[in-house]
mmCIF file of C-alpha atoms in Angstrom:
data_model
loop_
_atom_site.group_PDB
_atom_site.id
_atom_site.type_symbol
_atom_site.label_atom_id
_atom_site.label_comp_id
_atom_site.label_asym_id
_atom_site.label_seq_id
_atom_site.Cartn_x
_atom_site.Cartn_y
_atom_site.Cartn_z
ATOM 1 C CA UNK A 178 4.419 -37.009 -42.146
ATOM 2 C CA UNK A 179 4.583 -35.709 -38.601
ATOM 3 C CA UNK A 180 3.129 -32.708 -37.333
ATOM 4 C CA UNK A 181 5.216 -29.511 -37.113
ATOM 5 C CA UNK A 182 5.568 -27.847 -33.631
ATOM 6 C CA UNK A 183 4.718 -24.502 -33.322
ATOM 7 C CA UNK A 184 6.605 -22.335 -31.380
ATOM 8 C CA UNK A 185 6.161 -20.757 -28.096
ATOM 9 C CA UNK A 186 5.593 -17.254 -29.363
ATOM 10 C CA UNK A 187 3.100 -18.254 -31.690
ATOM 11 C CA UNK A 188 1.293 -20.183 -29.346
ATOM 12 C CA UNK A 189 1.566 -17.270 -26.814
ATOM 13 C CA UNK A 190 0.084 -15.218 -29.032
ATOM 14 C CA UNK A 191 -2.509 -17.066 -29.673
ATOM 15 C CA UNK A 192 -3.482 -18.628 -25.928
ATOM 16 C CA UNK A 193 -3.909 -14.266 -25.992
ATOM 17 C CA UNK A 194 -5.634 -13.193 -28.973
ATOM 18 C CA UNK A 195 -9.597 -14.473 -27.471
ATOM 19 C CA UNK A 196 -9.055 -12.893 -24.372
ATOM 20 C CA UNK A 197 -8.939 -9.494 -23.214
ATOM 21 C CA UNK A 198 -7.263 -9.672 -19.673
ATOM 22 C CA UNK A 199 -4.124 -10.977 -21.362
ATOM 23 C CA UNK A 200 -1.717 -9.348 -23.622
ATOM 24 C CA UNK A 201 1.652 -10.168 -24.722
ATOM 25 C CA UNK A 202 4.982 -9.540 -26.991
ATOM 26 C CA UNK A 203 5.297 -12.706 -27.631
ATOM 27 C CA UNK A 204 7.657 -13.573 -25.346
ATOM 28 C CA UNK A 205 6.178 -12.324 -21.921
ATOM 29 C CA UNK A 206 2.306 -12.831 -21.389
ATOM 30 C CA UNK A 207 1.072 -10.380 -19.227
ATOM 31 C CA UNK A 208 -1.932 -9.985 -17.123
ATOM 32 C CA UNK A 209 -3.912 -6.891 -17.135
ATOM 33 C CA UNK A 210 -6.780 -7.093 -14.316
ATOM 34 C CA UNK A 211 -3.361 -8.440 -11.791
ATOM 35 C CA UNK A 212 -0.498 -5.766 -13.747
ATOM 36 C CA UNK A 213 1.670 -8.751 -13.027
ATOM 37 C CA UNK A 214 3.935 -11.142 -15.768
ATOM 38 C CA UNK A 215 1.633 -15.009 -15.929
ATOM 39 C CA UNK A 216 4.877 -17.301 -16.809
ATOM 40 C CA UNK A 217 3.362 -20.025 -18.677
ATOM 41 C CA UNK A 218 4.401 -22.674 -20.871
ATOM 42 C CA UNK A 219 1.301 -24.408 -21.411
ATOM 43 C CA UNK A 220 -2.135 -22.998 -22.015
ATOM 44 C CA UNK A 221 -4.109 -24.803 -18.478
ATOM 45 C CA UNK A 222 -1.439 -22.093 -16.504
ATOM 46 C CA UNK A 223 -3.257 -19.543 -18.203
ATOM 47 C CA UNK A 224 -6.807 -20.683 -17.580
ATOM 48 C CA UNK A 225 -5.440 -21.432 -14.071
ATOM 49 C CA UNK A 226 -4.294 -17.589 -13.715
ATOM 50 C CA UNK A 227 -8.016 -16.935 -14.403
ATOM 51 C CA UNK A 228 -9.733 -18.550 -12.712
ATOM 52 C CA UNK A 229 -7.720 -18.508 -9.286
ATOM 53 C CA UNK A 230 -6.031 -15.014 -9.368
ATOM 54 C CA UNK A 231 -8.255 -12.998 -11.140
ATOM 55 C CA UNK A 232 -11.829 -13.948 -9.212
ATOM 56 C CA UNK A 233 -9.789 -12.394 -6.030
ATOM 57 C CA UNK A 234 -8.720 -9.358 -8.362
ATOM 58 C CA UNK A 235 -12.171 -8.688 -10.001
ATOM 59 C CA UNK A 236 -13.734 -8.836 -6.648
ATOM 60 C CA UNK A 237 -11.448 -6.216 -5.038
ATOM 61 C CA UNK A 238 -11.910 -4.112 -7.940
ATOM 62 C CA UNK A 239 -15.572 -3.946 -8.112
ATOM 63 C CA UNK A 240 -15.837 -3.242 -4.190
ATOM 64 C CA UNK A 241 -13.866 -0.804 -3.452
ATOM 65 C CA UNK A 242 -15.531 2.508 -3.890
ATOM 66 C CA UNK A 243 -13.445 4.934 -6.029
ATOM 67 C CA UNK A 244 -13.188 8.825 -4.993
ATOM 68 C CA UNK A 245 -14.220 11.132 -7.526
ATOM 69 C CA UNK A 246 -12.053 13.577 -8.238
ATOM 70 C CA UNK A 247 -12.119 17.587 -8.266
ATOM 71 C CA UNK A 248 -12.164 19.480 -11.538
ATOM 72 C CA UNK A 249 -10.275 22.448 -11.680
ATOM 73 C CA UNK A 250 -13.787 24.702 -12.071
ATOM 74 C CA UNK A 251 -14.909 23.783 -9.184
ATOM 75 C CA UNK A 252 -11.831 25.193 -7.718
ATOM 76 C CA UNK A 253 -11.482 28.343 -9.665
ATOM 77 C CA UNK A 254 -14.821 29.145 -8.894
ATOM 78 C CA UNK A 255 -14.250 28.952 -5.067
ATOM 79 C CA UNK A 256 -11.156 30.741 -5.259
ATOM 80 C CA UNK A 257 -12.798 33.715 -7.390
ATOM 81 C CA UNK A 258 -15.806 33.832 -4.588
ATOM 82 C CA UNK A 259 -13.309 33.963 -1.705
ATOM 83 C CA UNK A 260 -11.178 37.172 -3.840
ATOM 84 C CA UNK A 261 -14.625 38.795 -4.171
ATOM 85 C CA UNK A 262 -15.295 38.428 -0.510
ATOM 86 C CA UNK A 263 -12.410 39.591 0.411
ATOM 87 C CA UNK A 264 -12.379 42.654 -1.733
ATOM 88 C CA UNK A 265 -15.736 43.605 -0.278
ATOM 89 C CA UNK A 266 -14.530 43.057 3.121
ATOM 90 C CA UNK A 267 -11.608 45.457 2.542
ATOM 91 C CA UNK A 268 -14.263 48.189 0.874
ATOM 92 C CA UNK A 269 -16.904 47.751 3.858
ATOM 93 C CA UNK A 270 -13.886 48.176 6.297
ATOM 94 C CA UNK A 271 -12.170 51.174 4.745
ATOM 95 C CA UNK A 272 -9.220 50.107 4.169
ATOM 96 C CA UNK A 273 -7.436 51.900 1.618
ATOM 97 C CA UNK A 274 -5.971 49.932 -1.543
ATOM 98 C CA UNK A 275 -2.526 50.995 -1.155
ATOM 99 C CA UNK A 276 -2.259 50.388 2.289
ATOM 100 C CA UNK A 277 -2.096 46.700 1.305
ATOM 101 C CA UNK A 278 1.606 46.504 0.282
ATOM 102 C CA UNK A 279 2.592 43.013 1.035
ATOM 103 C CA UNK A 280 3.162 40.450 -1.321
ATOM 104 C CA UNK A 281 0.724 38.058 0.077
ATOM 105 C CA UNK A 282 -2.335 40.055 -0.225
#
């Protein structure tokens, strides 16, 4: 008795399942480290993807040097030091409270 095919999705799905850098809906496979769609009908195209795509990918991801970014203490902080410099600035100058009318201030 011959051997029964599988199908495409199943095999998709199953080219997938060892490796992390892949995922798929069985339809589409689609390559995480690159963001990009790997068409592929047989499973060398994938292990081709790897190992000529993502060595360039996985290199320019572990050189380039991320920024970190700034919480929002940091900034509150800052901007409650500057309010309390200013209000002592006003209170060393003499200049009265309701003399500061505009909207700004």
């Amino acid at each position: 008795m011959p051997k029964e095919k599988c199908s495409s999705r199943y095999l998709k799905i199953w080219w997938v399942s060892g490796n992390s850098d892949y995922s798929t809906d069985s339809v589409v496979v689609y390559c995480q480290v690159c963001a990009k769609e790997v068409k592929c009908e047989k499973k060398f195209q994938l292990e081709q993807h790897s190992m000529n795509a993502h060595i360039t990918t996985k290199g320019k991801k572990n050189s380039t040097p991320q920024q970190l970014l700034l919480t929002q203490v940091n900034l509150k902080s800052s901007v409650n030091t500057f309010s309390a410099d200013l209000c002592k600035a006003l209170e060393c100058s003499n200049i009265p409270w309701n003399k500061l009318s505009s909207p700004v201030l």
